[in-house]
Amino acid sequence: MALLEIKNIFKNFKDKKVLSGINLNIEKGKISSIFGYSGEGKSTLLSVICGITKQDMGDILLKGENINKLEPYERSIALVMDEPLLFPNMNIFENIAFGLKVKRNQQRMNTISGEKKDIARNVKEIMEILGITGLEKRYPNEISMGQAQRVSLARALATKPEVLLMDEPFSNLDIISKTKVRNLIKSIQSELSITTLLVTHDIEDVMSLSDTMFVINNGKIQESGDPKDILKKPGTIDTVYLLGTENIFEGMIDIIDEEGNTIIIGMHDKNGKFIEADYQSGFEINENVFFVIRPEDIIILREDKPSSKAVRENHFTGRIIRTVFTSRMVDLLIVSKEGTEFKVLLPYHAYEIMNLNEGKTVFLSLKKSAIHIIKRKKAKNQMPQMP
Amino acid sequence: MKKNKIFDIIIFFVAFSFFIVLIALLSGIFFQTSFALIFKELTRSGLWNAIFLSVKISIAVILINMLIGIPVAYILSFKKSKASFFLDLVSTLPLTTSPLVVGFAILITLGPLNPVGKFLVDRGIRFVFTAQGIILVQLIISFPFFVNILKESFDSINRRMIDLAKTLGASSFDILFKIILPVSINGLIAGAAMSWSRSMGEYAATQMVSGVIPNLTETAPIKVFVKTSYGNYPAAIAIASILMIFSLISLSIFKLFYYRSKR
């Protein structure tokens, strides 16, 4: 049985439908994340779970018990938000001890641990885990944002919640603090195994932290599962767009060869190129489909070396139109002779070794095993609008 | 550059002229008679009785203000609704109504000829010509000052912080006493100082229900008026100057804490 069960949650604000039938189960001791665009009701869902906002319909079950009627302070579900929201009238120690001093948690702690641990020791322990020892006497306006966010996390963890909810906890942090806090959460998770539900619009957060991923779209959970699987093999075209997948193509299935592990797709472009992909079930001949390939799975062939077998598939010739340098990778836009645009992601050193530059003509190969075919929605014939 | 200088000169000139005129007008009373006469008046017990009465009454007013004002400000700030809008309207009404009218209304309503007044008087509860009557009118007059300043302070508290506190196990009691009140302590003190000042100096409404009974209902501002009407200027000046010092102190407290609450 899942620790936290969300059943058929509906929530409207005035006329705006925010959540329309959310169902999800959170497993004990795991990090799950909800991924979706900003404004998709992710934060609303969290505040419904912790009881700050009341749902219009639906049930929330914690350990199998319905907690709809419980006030937020009775739920033992702690929340960490995108800003630290420390209490300005208390120093860091008092901030972290806050949850331990309220009557409700003192009663709870007694039943959990049997013996009453003193608050000071509890706070000290949690501060050590989060690496903020030494800040006890400081006030919230005297510490950095990254430290404040860790204090906020410590304050929530100190109450030993059944479920920890995190609402975009990294979005206000600089890149260094972000990495630090992410790693911290990962290690705390393995140490304390607190059941965590993370809400984010950053796929990096999902990939680096979570065991399970829920994709929210139009107020519904559209897909769920292992984040790596969803990233590689998204089930619907909406998820593809949500994940920011580039290289989305249209085509029609030409040949299906289950034994040979091959599907051949005719591309919808002027020259009618054919693409070979690994076999996937559930498709028919002459079916119109989308297919996607991740930018890092497109290979630029070196002219000076013979290509291995793996890259002798799906060849294109194209010109590098644009290069964008990011911190670690080079983002290339390549347009093939046929006019198809490819986004290619290369490590920086590869770009240098191959002596690439804008305007250069290169040979591309789309790895057969990396091509993922997605069904079109039945009613729609057109490409869905980019949101 | 030159234009900005002229601008500064105009601004400072207007502000300072007003400042000087104000100081001159207020301190003018000290030059009416000799200081010796004023000091002689300061030794009379009747004068101090009036001042102590005012202090006692205004302290009672502040305490009641806090008792009622904190829940009212809480509703106005955290439980906004159509009903709270009317509560806001009614509690702020005395701010824009003439204090004389407020005093008059209390005098009539709680007088023995009115059913409400009769009901209370029959049970020995008198508001007319008593100290509790003065406390009541001063409460009504000073209440809006306290509530508005406190509400403003409550309004500036981050609502998400309050929501988050709830998820840490804090009940509404915990939140009020451990977060809301400590965070708005500056607003609380500023509001108290302002309403105390208002209550100390209240004349018109107080006069309506006071009956001017020396040592019982004759507050300091009323004494100033009484002494003036008898032509005893040194006595009036002596009380007025003490009242002025009191309001200077309470105003300083108000300003100090009000600015802090804004930071």
XYZ file of C-alpha atoms in Angstrom:
650
model
C 0.000 0.000 0.000
C 1.254 3.441 -0.859
C 1.970 5.800 2.026
C 0.135 8.723 0.480
C -2.754 8.232 -1.919
C -4.249 11.098 -3.862
C -7.612 10.137 -5.281
C -9.471 12.033 -7.941
C -8.667 15.545 -6.731
C -10.544 18.412 -8.379
C -9.925 22.070 -7.699
C -11.243 25.161 -9.463
C -10.436 28.749 -8.718
C -13.495 30.727 -9.764
C -13.966 29.511 -13.341
C -10.447 28.317 -13.878
C -9.991 24.560 -13.724
C -6.693 23.916 -12.012
C -6.806 20.270 -11.002
C -9.187 17.996 -12.828
C -8.989 14.516 -11.428
C -5.497 13.983 -10.057
C -4.656 10.445 -9.014
C -1.301 9.426 -7.656
C 0.343 7.197 -5.125
C 3.484 8.055 -3.230
C 5.603 5.158 -2.022
C 7.129 5.211 1.435
C 10.757 6.273 1.630
C 11.012 7.332 -2.001
C 11.449 10.674 -3.722
C 8.679 11.257 -6.218
C 8.446 14.318 -8.352
C 5.673 16.108 -10.154
C 6.857 17.716 -13.318
C 5.010 20.241 -15.436
C 4.857 23.796 -16.689
C 4.556 26.698 -14.298
C 0.912 27.463 -13.659
C -0.189 23.860 -14.150
C -1.487 23.598 -10.601
C 1.518 21.791 -9.167
C 1.748 24.130 -6.193
C -2.011 23.998 -5.744
C -1.794 20.223 -5.528
C 0.839 20.463 -2.805
C -1.193 22.925 -0.783
C -4.195 20.625 -1.120
C -2.106 17.721 0.143
C -0.883 19.603 3.199
C -4.318 21.080 3.815
C -3.701 24.781 3.222
C -6.107 24.733 0.290
C -9.281 22.666 0.383
C -10.036 20.558 -2.684
C -13.454 20.751 -4.334
C -13.609 16.979 -4.653
C -11.513 13.918 -4.028
C -9.734 12.213 -1.157
C -6.306 12.238 0.380
C -5.251 9.133 2.257
C -2.223 8.963 4.507
C -1.328 5.422 5.620
C -4.752 4.386 4.398
C -6.593 6.926 6.537
C -8.611 9.719 5.029
C -7.137 13.056 6.128
C -9.547 15.348 4.249
C -10.984 16.755 7.446
C -7.700 17.304 9.272
C -6.310 20.806 9.701
C -2.838 21.383 8.176
C -1.172 21.250 11.589
C -2.688 17.828 12.291
C -1.480 16.155 9.109
C 2.250 15.660 9.756
C 2.970 16.715 6.205
C 5.683 19.368 6.118
C 6.209 21.821 3.302
C 9.338 23.499 1.948
C 8.725 26.269 -0.530
C 10.764 28.088 -3.167
C 11.737 30.759 -0.638
C 13.026 29.896 2.836
C 10.276 31.832 4.701
C 12.179 31.707 7.970
C 10.531 33.370 10.960
C 12.258 36.762 11.245
C 11.651 37.022 14.991
C 13.632 33.885 15.764
C 17.272 32.977 15.333
C 18.277 29.927 13.311
C 18.187 27.589 16.278
C 14.711 28.760 17.269
C 13.549 28.513 13.680
C 14.542 24.875 13.445
C 13.219 24.142 16.929
C 9.886 25.810 16.151
C 8.134 22.670 14.983
C 9.477 20.677 17.923
C 8.162 23.145 20.475
C 4.546 23.189 19.370
C 2.302 21.010 21.455
C 1.081 18.871 18.591
C 4.550 17.608 17.680
C 5.666 17.131 21.266
C 2.793 14.707 21.733
C 3.658 13.017 18.443
C 7.377 12.683 19.203
C 6.551 11.005 22.469
C 4.513 8.359 20.701
C 7.076 7.900 17.917
C 10.263 7.531 19.908
C 8.849 6.475 23.223
C 11.480 8.437 25.053
C 11.534 12.209 24.886
C 14.680 13.432 23.214
C 15.550 16.933 24.156
C 14.949 19.587 21.563
C 18.471 21.021 21.603
C 19.990 17.662 20.711
C 17.484 17.076 17.941
C 18.194 20.472 16.415
C 21.936 19.968 16.697
C 21.716 16.636 14.891
C 19.674 17.946 12.032
C 21.934 20.999 11.686
C 24.927 18.710 11.427
C 23.318 16.617 8.715
C 22.552 19.743 6.711
C 25.943 21.330 7.294
C 24.678 24.482 8.931
C 26.226 24.034 12.363
C 27.490 27.334 13.695
C 24.581 29.426 12.487
C 22.466 28.823 15.624
C 22.673 32.351 17.004
C 22.308 34.173 13.688
C 19.079 35.703 12.446
C 17.509 34.936 9.058
C 18.617 38.258 7.565
C 22.238 37.483 8.431
C 22.681 34.328 6.348
C 22.858 33.596 2.618
C 19.993 32.354 0.486
C 21.538 28.891 0.132
C 21.994 28.618 3.891
C 18.482 29.912 4.516
C 17.018 27.279 2.222
C 18.906 24.588 4.104
C 17.595 25.978 7.389
C 14.112 25.836 5.921
C 14.703 22.193 5.023
C 16.085 21.502 8.503
C 13.036 23.119 10.083
C 10.756 20.807 8.102
C 12.849 17.682 8.692
C 13.094 18.360 12.422
C 9.375 17.675 12.818
C 9.901 14.163 11.404
C 7.049 14.480 8.945
C 5.378 11.460 7.384
C 5.709 13.174 4.027
C 7.926 16.061 3.018
C 6.554 18.264 0.262
C 8.928 20.480 -1.681
C 7.658 23.203 -3.963
C 10.388 24.237 -6.411
C 12.932 24.293 -3.570
C 15.842 25.151 -5.836
C 14.345 27.771 -8.102
C 15.725 30.747 -6.177
C 19.203 29.346 -5.641
C 22.314 30.112 -7.621
C 23.797 27.225 -9.563
C 26.370 26.285 -6.902
C 23.906 26.274 -3.994
C 21.455 24.426 -6.197
C 23.873 21.573 -6.798
C 24.807 21.553 -3.105
C 21.233 21.420 -1.858
C 20.312 18.789 -4.440
C 23.160 16.547 -3.333
C 22.195 17.190 0.259
C 18.631 16.097 -0.333
C 19.854 12.992 -2.072
C 22.116 12.040 0.831
C 19.510 12.889 3.476
C 17.095 10.738 1.579
C 19.413 7.740 1.701
C 20.102 8.376 5.396
C 16.662 9.202 6.781
C 14.538 7.843 3.929
C 11.846 10.441 4.370
C 9.030 10.101 1.881
C 9.339 13.125 -0.357
C 7.172 14.686 -3.025
C 8.962 17.273 -5.093
C 7.308 19.698 -7.470
C 9.438 21.222 -10.176
C 9.532 22.599 -13.675
C 13.214 21.765 -14.014
C 13.857 18.364 -15.554
C 17.340 18.345 -13.984
C 15.748 18.240 -10.517
C 13.622 15.305 -11.563
C 16.475 13.371 -13.143
C 18.969 13.920 -10.355
C 16.661 13.262 -7.421
C 13.590 11.254 -8.052
C 12.720 7.582 -8.124
C 9.328 8.169 -9.658
C 8.084 10.945 -11.870
C 4.582 12.212 -12.521
C 3.992 14.426 -15.526
C 1.151 16.871 -14.930
C -0.604 18.495 -17.868
C -3.970 20.239 -18.113
C -4.703 19.452 -14.470
C -4.218 15.719 -14.915
C -1.402 13.247 -14.418
C -0.475 12.393 -17.940
C 2.291 9.898 -17.383
C 4.142 8.363 -14.511
C 7.064 6.068 -14.003
C 10.825 5.933 -13.845
C 12.155 9.336 -14.946
C 14.791 7.808 -17.203
C 12.209 5.757 -19.080
C 9.911 8.731 -19.512
C 12.718 10.918 -20.738
C 13.867 8.345 -23.283
C 10.487 6.998 -24.248
C 7.768 9.559 -23.592
C 4.314 8.100 -24.088
C 2.563 11.053 -25.651
C 3.477 13.985 -27.804
C 2.403 16.370 -24.987
C 5.042 14.861 -22.713
C 7.559 15.255 -25.496
C 6.884 18.981 -25.598
C 6.855 19.251 -21.793
C 10.258 17.650 -21.562
C 11.569 20.162 -24.051
C 12.496 17.398 -26.466
C 13.950 18.676 -29.668
C 14.048 16.726 -32.935
C 10.407 15.855 -33.314
C 9.568 14.535 -36.775
C 6.475 13.356 -38.562
C 6.249 10.291 -40.709
C 4.231 7.329 -41.888
C 5.001 3.723 -41.017
C 6.115 1.893 -44.112
C 7.361 -1.489 -43.010
C 6.991 -3.337 -39.732
C 9.404 -6.208 -39.256
C 9.036 -7.634 -35.791
C 11.499 -10.474 -36.317
C 14.141 -8.190 -37.737
C 13.480 -5.746 -34.916
C 12.862 -2.937 -37.374
C 10.227 -0.398 -38.263
C 10.782 1.749 -41.303
C 9.180 5.162 -41.372
C 8.786 7.369 -44.404
C 9.576 10.938 -43.473
C 7.160 13.656 -44.430
C 9.572 15.748 -46.419
C 10.083 16.486 -50.048
C 12.617 13.793 -50.766
C 10.795 11.086 -48.899
C 13.678 9.789 -46.864
C 13.212 6.598 -44.896
C 14.225 6.113 -41.303
C 14.950 2.810 -39.599
C 13.952 2.368 -35.980
C 13.877 -0.523 -33.536
C 10.638 -2.467 -33.389
C 7.940 -1.053 -31.110
C 4.578 -2.717 -30.675
C 1.196 -1.117 -31.219
C 1.683 0.445 -34.625
C 0.204 -0.370 -38.017
C 1.408 0.032 -41.559
C 0.448 3.389 -43.083
C -0.144 4.868 -39.645
C 0.883 8.488 -39.271
C 3.216 8.891 -36.317
C 5.679 11.197 -34.614
C 9.158 10.062 -33.863
C 11.758 11.689 -31.687
C 15.465 11.393 -31.044
C 17.359 13.143 -28.279
C 20.009 15.633 -29.441
C 22.777 13.666 -27.727
C 21.820 10.530 -29.693
C 22.535 12.069 -33.070
C 26.062 11.255 -34.134
C 28.250 13.453 -36.269
C 30.494 11.177 -38.331
C 34.178 11.870 -38.514
C 35.417 12.072 -42.065
C 38.851 10.699 -41.227
C 37.703 7.487 -39.539
C 35.524 4.709 -40.894
C 32.259 4.569 -39.016
C 31.365 1.624 -36.836
C 28.344 -0.514 -37.552
C 26.185 1.269 -35.023
C 26.372 4.532 -36.845
C 25.880 3.227 -40.357
C 22.158 3.927 -40.026
C 19.874 6.749 -41.033
C 22.459 8.956 -42.698
C 21.950 12.597 -43.535
C 24.205 15.256 -44.967
C 23.747 18.707 -43.524
C 25.271 22.062 -42.807
C 25.913 23.534 -39.391
C 23.735 26.632 -39.299
C 24.132 27.743 -35.690
C 26.292 26.842 -32.717
C 25.495 27.783 -29.131
C 28.065 27.202 -26.410
C 26.671 26.286 -23.010
C 28.717 25.587 -19.904
C 29.557 22.003 -20.816
C 28.105 21.232 -24.214
C 27.811 22.670 -27.667
C 24.345 22.969 -29.097
C 24.324 22.666 -32.902
C 21.569 23.351 -35.377
C 22.140 21.334 -38.545
C 19.946 21.541 -41.638
C 20.041 18.593 -43.989
C 20.034 18.723 -47.766
C 16.367 17.758 -47.610
C 15.633 20.739 -45.374
C 15.142 18.833 -42.131
C 16.404 20.568 -39.003
C 18.360 18.587 -36.407
C 19.417 19.708 -32.967
C 22.648 18.035 -31.951
C 24.324 18.174 -28.559
C 28.064 17.540 -28.432
C 30.608 17.619 -25.644
C 32.869 20.602 -26.039
C 36.005 18.545 -26.679
C 34.290 16.576 -29.451
C 33.414 19.820 -31.181
C 37.062 20.866 -31.046
C 38.584 17.537 -32.124
C 36.275 17.331 -35.125
C 37.231 20.834 -36.075
C 33.631 21.876 -36.530
C 32.390 25.374 -37.222
C 29.353 27.174 -38.547
C 28.833 26.637 -42.254
C 30.667 23.314 -42.314
C 28.987 20.369 -44.032
C 28.816 17.213 -41.914
C 27.419 13.688 -42.066
C 24.860 12.705 -39.467
C 23.623 9.388 -38.266
C 20.479 8.876 -36.201
C 21.081 5.909 -33.911
C 18.437 3.341 -34.780
C 17.929 2.213 -31.195
C 17.504 5.795 -30.012
C 14.545 6.564 -32.228
C 11.297 6.519 -30.309
C 7.959 6.363 -32.116
C 4.895 8.060 -30.624
C 1.282 7.660 -31.621
C -0.600 10.644 -32.951
C -3.730 11.524 -31.049
C -6.621 10.020 -32.979
C -8.722 13.128 -33.555
C -5.850 15.365 -34.497
C -4.083 15.313 -37.815
C -2.048 18.422 -37.310
C 1.015 18.850 -35.154
C -0.174 20.063 -31.770
C 0.541 23.683 -31.032
C 3.682 24.361 -29.092
C 2.422 25.684 -25.784
C 22.040 71.208 -11.413
C 21.018 74.752 -10.680
C 17.353 73.857 -10.928
C 17.780 71.095 -8.382
C 19.372 73.553 -5.924
C 16.405 75.896 -6.287
C 14.107 72.952 -5.768
C 15.881 72.016 -2.532
C 15.738 75.598 -1.272
C 11.995 75.861 -1.894
C 11.287 72.510 -0.249
C 13.344 73.263 2.845
C 12.043 76.837 3.104
C 8.389 75.751 3.095
C 8.997 72.901 5.544
C 11.041 74.936 7.972
C 8.744 77.965 7.935
C 5.883 75.692 8.905
C 8.029 74.072 11.583
C 8.998 77.443 13.098
C 5.432 78.760 13.060
C 4.196 75.581 14.733
C 6.841 75.731 17.469
C 6.087 79.418 18.050
C 2.352 78.787 18.331
C 2.684 75.896 20.745
C 5.376 77.388 22.937
C 3.565 80.723 22.995
C 1.610 79.616 26.067
C 4.762 79.693 28.169
C 5.195 83.388 27.571
C 1.668 84.316 28.668
C 2.497 84.627 32.380
C 5.559 84.272 34.547
C 7.201 80.857 35.030
C 7.034 81.387 38.792
C 3.244 81.327 38.662
C 3.227 78.223 36.520
C 5.575 76.394 38.891
C 3.410 77.424 41.823
C 0.440 75.823 40.089
C 2.448 72.654 39.545
C 2.598 72.128 43.320
C -1.169 71.982 43.694
C -2.589 68.484 44.208
C -5.779 69.143 42.209
C -3.701 69.471 39.063
C -1.883 66.198 39.629
C -5.100 64.438 40.510
C -6.466 65.360 37.098
C -3.299 64.178 35.380
C -3.175 60.898 37.292
C -6.820 60.321 36.519
C -6.074 60.817 32.838
C -3.093 58.445 33.031
C -5.123 55.787 34.857
C -8.013 56.027 32.448
C -5.783 55.954 29.376
C -3.867 52.909 30.638
C -7.164 51.095 31.171
C -8.150 52.155 27.669
C -4.942 50.732 26.182
C -5.351 47.408 27.950
C -8.921 47.025 26.740
C -7.807 48.176 23.294
C -5.316 45.320 23.132
C -7.793 42.784 24.403
C -10.344 43.674 21.730
C -8.018 45.161 19.129
C -5.833 42.091 18.566
C -8.778 39.828 17.619
C -10.342 42.584 15.500
C -7.079 43.328 13.683
C -6.611 39.565 13.188
C -10.011 39.238 11.549
C -9.491 42.349 9.414
C -6.114 41.131 8.212
C -6.262 37.328 8.124
C -9.958 36.564 7.738
C -10.955 39.060 5.094
C -14.566 38.669 4.007
C -17.670 40.755 3.362
C -18.477 40.661 7.071
C -14.993 41.843 8.015
C -15.424 44.784 5.655
C -18.369 45.984 7.733
C -16.435 45.374 10.921
C -13.673 47.537 9.478
C -16.186 50.237 8.549
C -17.884 50.304 11.932
C -14.715 50.256 13.995
C -13.147 53.011 11.902
C -16.264 55.191 11.960
C -15.261 57.082 15.136
C -12.148 58.234 13.278
C -14.211 60.310 10.888
C -17.073 61.195 13.192
C -16.836 64.232 15.451
C -15.788 63.068 18.950
C -18.524 65.330 20.275
C -21.100 63.251 18.403
C -19.603 60.013 19.725
C -19.764 61.356 23.289
C -23.268 62.613 22.706
C -24.417 59.234 21.410
C -23.015 57.475 24.486
C -24.573 60.067 26.762
C -27.993 59.541 25.208
C -27.822 55.761 24.791
C -26.505 55.021 28.258
C -28.475 57.771 29.993
C -31.334 56.686 32.285
C -34.009 57.816 29.815
C -32.933 55.397 27.109
C -34.109 51.759 27.351
C -30.517 50.484 27.079
C -29.272 52.970 29.648
C -32.231 52.293 31.913
C -31.602 48.553 31.772
C -27.992 49.065 32.872
C -28.689 51.793 35.431
C -31.360 49.609 37.040
C -28.630 47.023 37.566
C -26.271 49.569 39.046
C -24.066 49.899 35.961
C -23.585 53.614 35.301
C -21.679 55.059 32.392
C -22.862 58.649 32.573
C -20.786 60.953 34.799
C -18.462 58.084 35.812
C -14.887 57.046 35.075
C -16.053 53.888 33.272
C -18.128 56.128 30.990
C -14.970 58.064 30.142
C -13.089 54.815 29.531
C -15.864 53.699 27.189
C -15.883 56.849 25.049
C -12.099 57.073 24.954
C -11.991 53.415 23.948
C -14.338 54.099 21.060
C -12.330 57.133 19.981
C -8.861 55.576 20.274
C -9.751 52.061 19.094
C -9.491 52.784 15.334
C -5.971 54.146 15.762
C -4.798 51.006 17.507
C -6.567 48.580 15.195
C -5.506 50.279 11.980
C -1.846 50.434 12.927
C -1.883 46.817 14.122
C -3.774 45.650 11.037
C -1.207 47.352 8.829
C 1.463 45.483 10.734
C -0.405 42.179 10.343
C -0.906 42.876 6.632
C 2.826 43.059 6.074
C 3.347 39.492 7.359
C 4.093 37.018 4.584
C 1.047 34.751 4.238
C 3.101 31.905 2.789
C 5.206 31.948 5.948
C 2.027 31.512 7.997
C 0.875 28.646 5.753
C 4.240 26.991 6.099
C 4.106 27.284 9.897
C 0.825 25.352 9.815
C 2.515 22.430 8.070
C 5.124 22.376 10.840
C 2.378 21.501 13.295
C 1.499 24.972 14.536
C -2.126 25.581 15.487
C -3.757 29.009 15.156
C -2.861 29.719 18.806
C 0.797 28.864 18.183
C 0.813 31.018 15.092
C -0.734 34.048 16.813
C 1.434 33.960 19.916
C 4.714 32.650 18.498
C 4.781 34.310 15.091
C 2.190 36.990 14.378
C 2.425 38.966 17.628
C 6.229 38.788 18.030
C 6.710 39.747 14.381
C 4.362 42.713 14.714
C 5.614 43.845 18.121
C 6.673 47.205 16.658
C 3.233 47.792 15.223
C 1.681 46.734 18.515
C 3.756 49.251 20.488
C 3.229 51.989 17.897
C -0.523 51.387 17.962
C -0.584 51.397 21.752
C 1.421 54.639 21.922
C -0.851 56.298 19.380
C -4.082 55.245 21.063
C -2.692 56.162 24.483
C -1.824 59.605 23.197
C -5.268 59.970 21.679
C -6.904 58.891 24.915
C -4.773 61.202 27.107
C -5.692 64.209 25.028
C -9.344 63.373 24.355
C -11.600 66.263 25.324
C -14.860 66.621 23.418
C -16.349 63.136 23.836
C -15.009 62.846 27.377
C -16.584 66.132 28.358
C -19.998 64.858 27.242
C -20.086 61.937 29.681
C -17.753 63.307 32.347
C -19.962 65.630 34.364
C -16.720 67.314 35.460
C -16.546 65.903 39.002
C -13.122 66.882 40.446
C -10.902 63.866 41.290
C -13.490 61.474 39.825
C -14.206 62.437 36.249
C -12.263 65.627 35.688
C -9.490 64.555 33.315
C -6.491 66.742 32.504
C -7.784 68.184 29.209
C -11.106 69.001 30.850
C -9.247 70.727 33.676
C -7.406 72.866 31.114
C -10.756 74.014 29.772
C -12.253 74.581 33.224
C -9.240 76.610 34.424
C -9.264 78.639 31.226
C -12.933 79.476 31.599
C -12.287 80.722 35.151
C -9.463 82.855 33.806
C -6.791 80.928 35.764
C -4.254 80.883 32.955
C -1.162 79.781 34.928
C -2.981 76.622 36.086
C -4.258 75.871 32.575
C -0.785 76.425 31.134
C 0.796 74.166 33.741
C -1.496 71.248 32.838
C -1.275 71.951 29.123
C 2.508 71.856 29.218
C 2.507 68.526 31.029
C 0.040 67.136 28.489
C 2.301 68.389 25.746
C 5.326 66.618 27.235
C 3.307 63.406 27.508
C 2.255 63.534 23.903
C 5.779 64.334 22.797
C 7.001 61.195 24.561
C 4.246 58.941 23.287
C 4.583 60.344 19.797
C 8.319 59.653 19.846
C 7.584 56.088 20.894
C 5.008 55.799 18.131
C 7.304 57.185 15.431
C 10.239 55.052 16.505
C 8.314 51.802 16.494
C 6.206 52.676 13.477
C 9.314 53.202 11.366
C 10.776 49.977 12.711
C 7.617 48.101 11.807
C 7.974 49.429 8.251
C 11.505 48.109 7.866
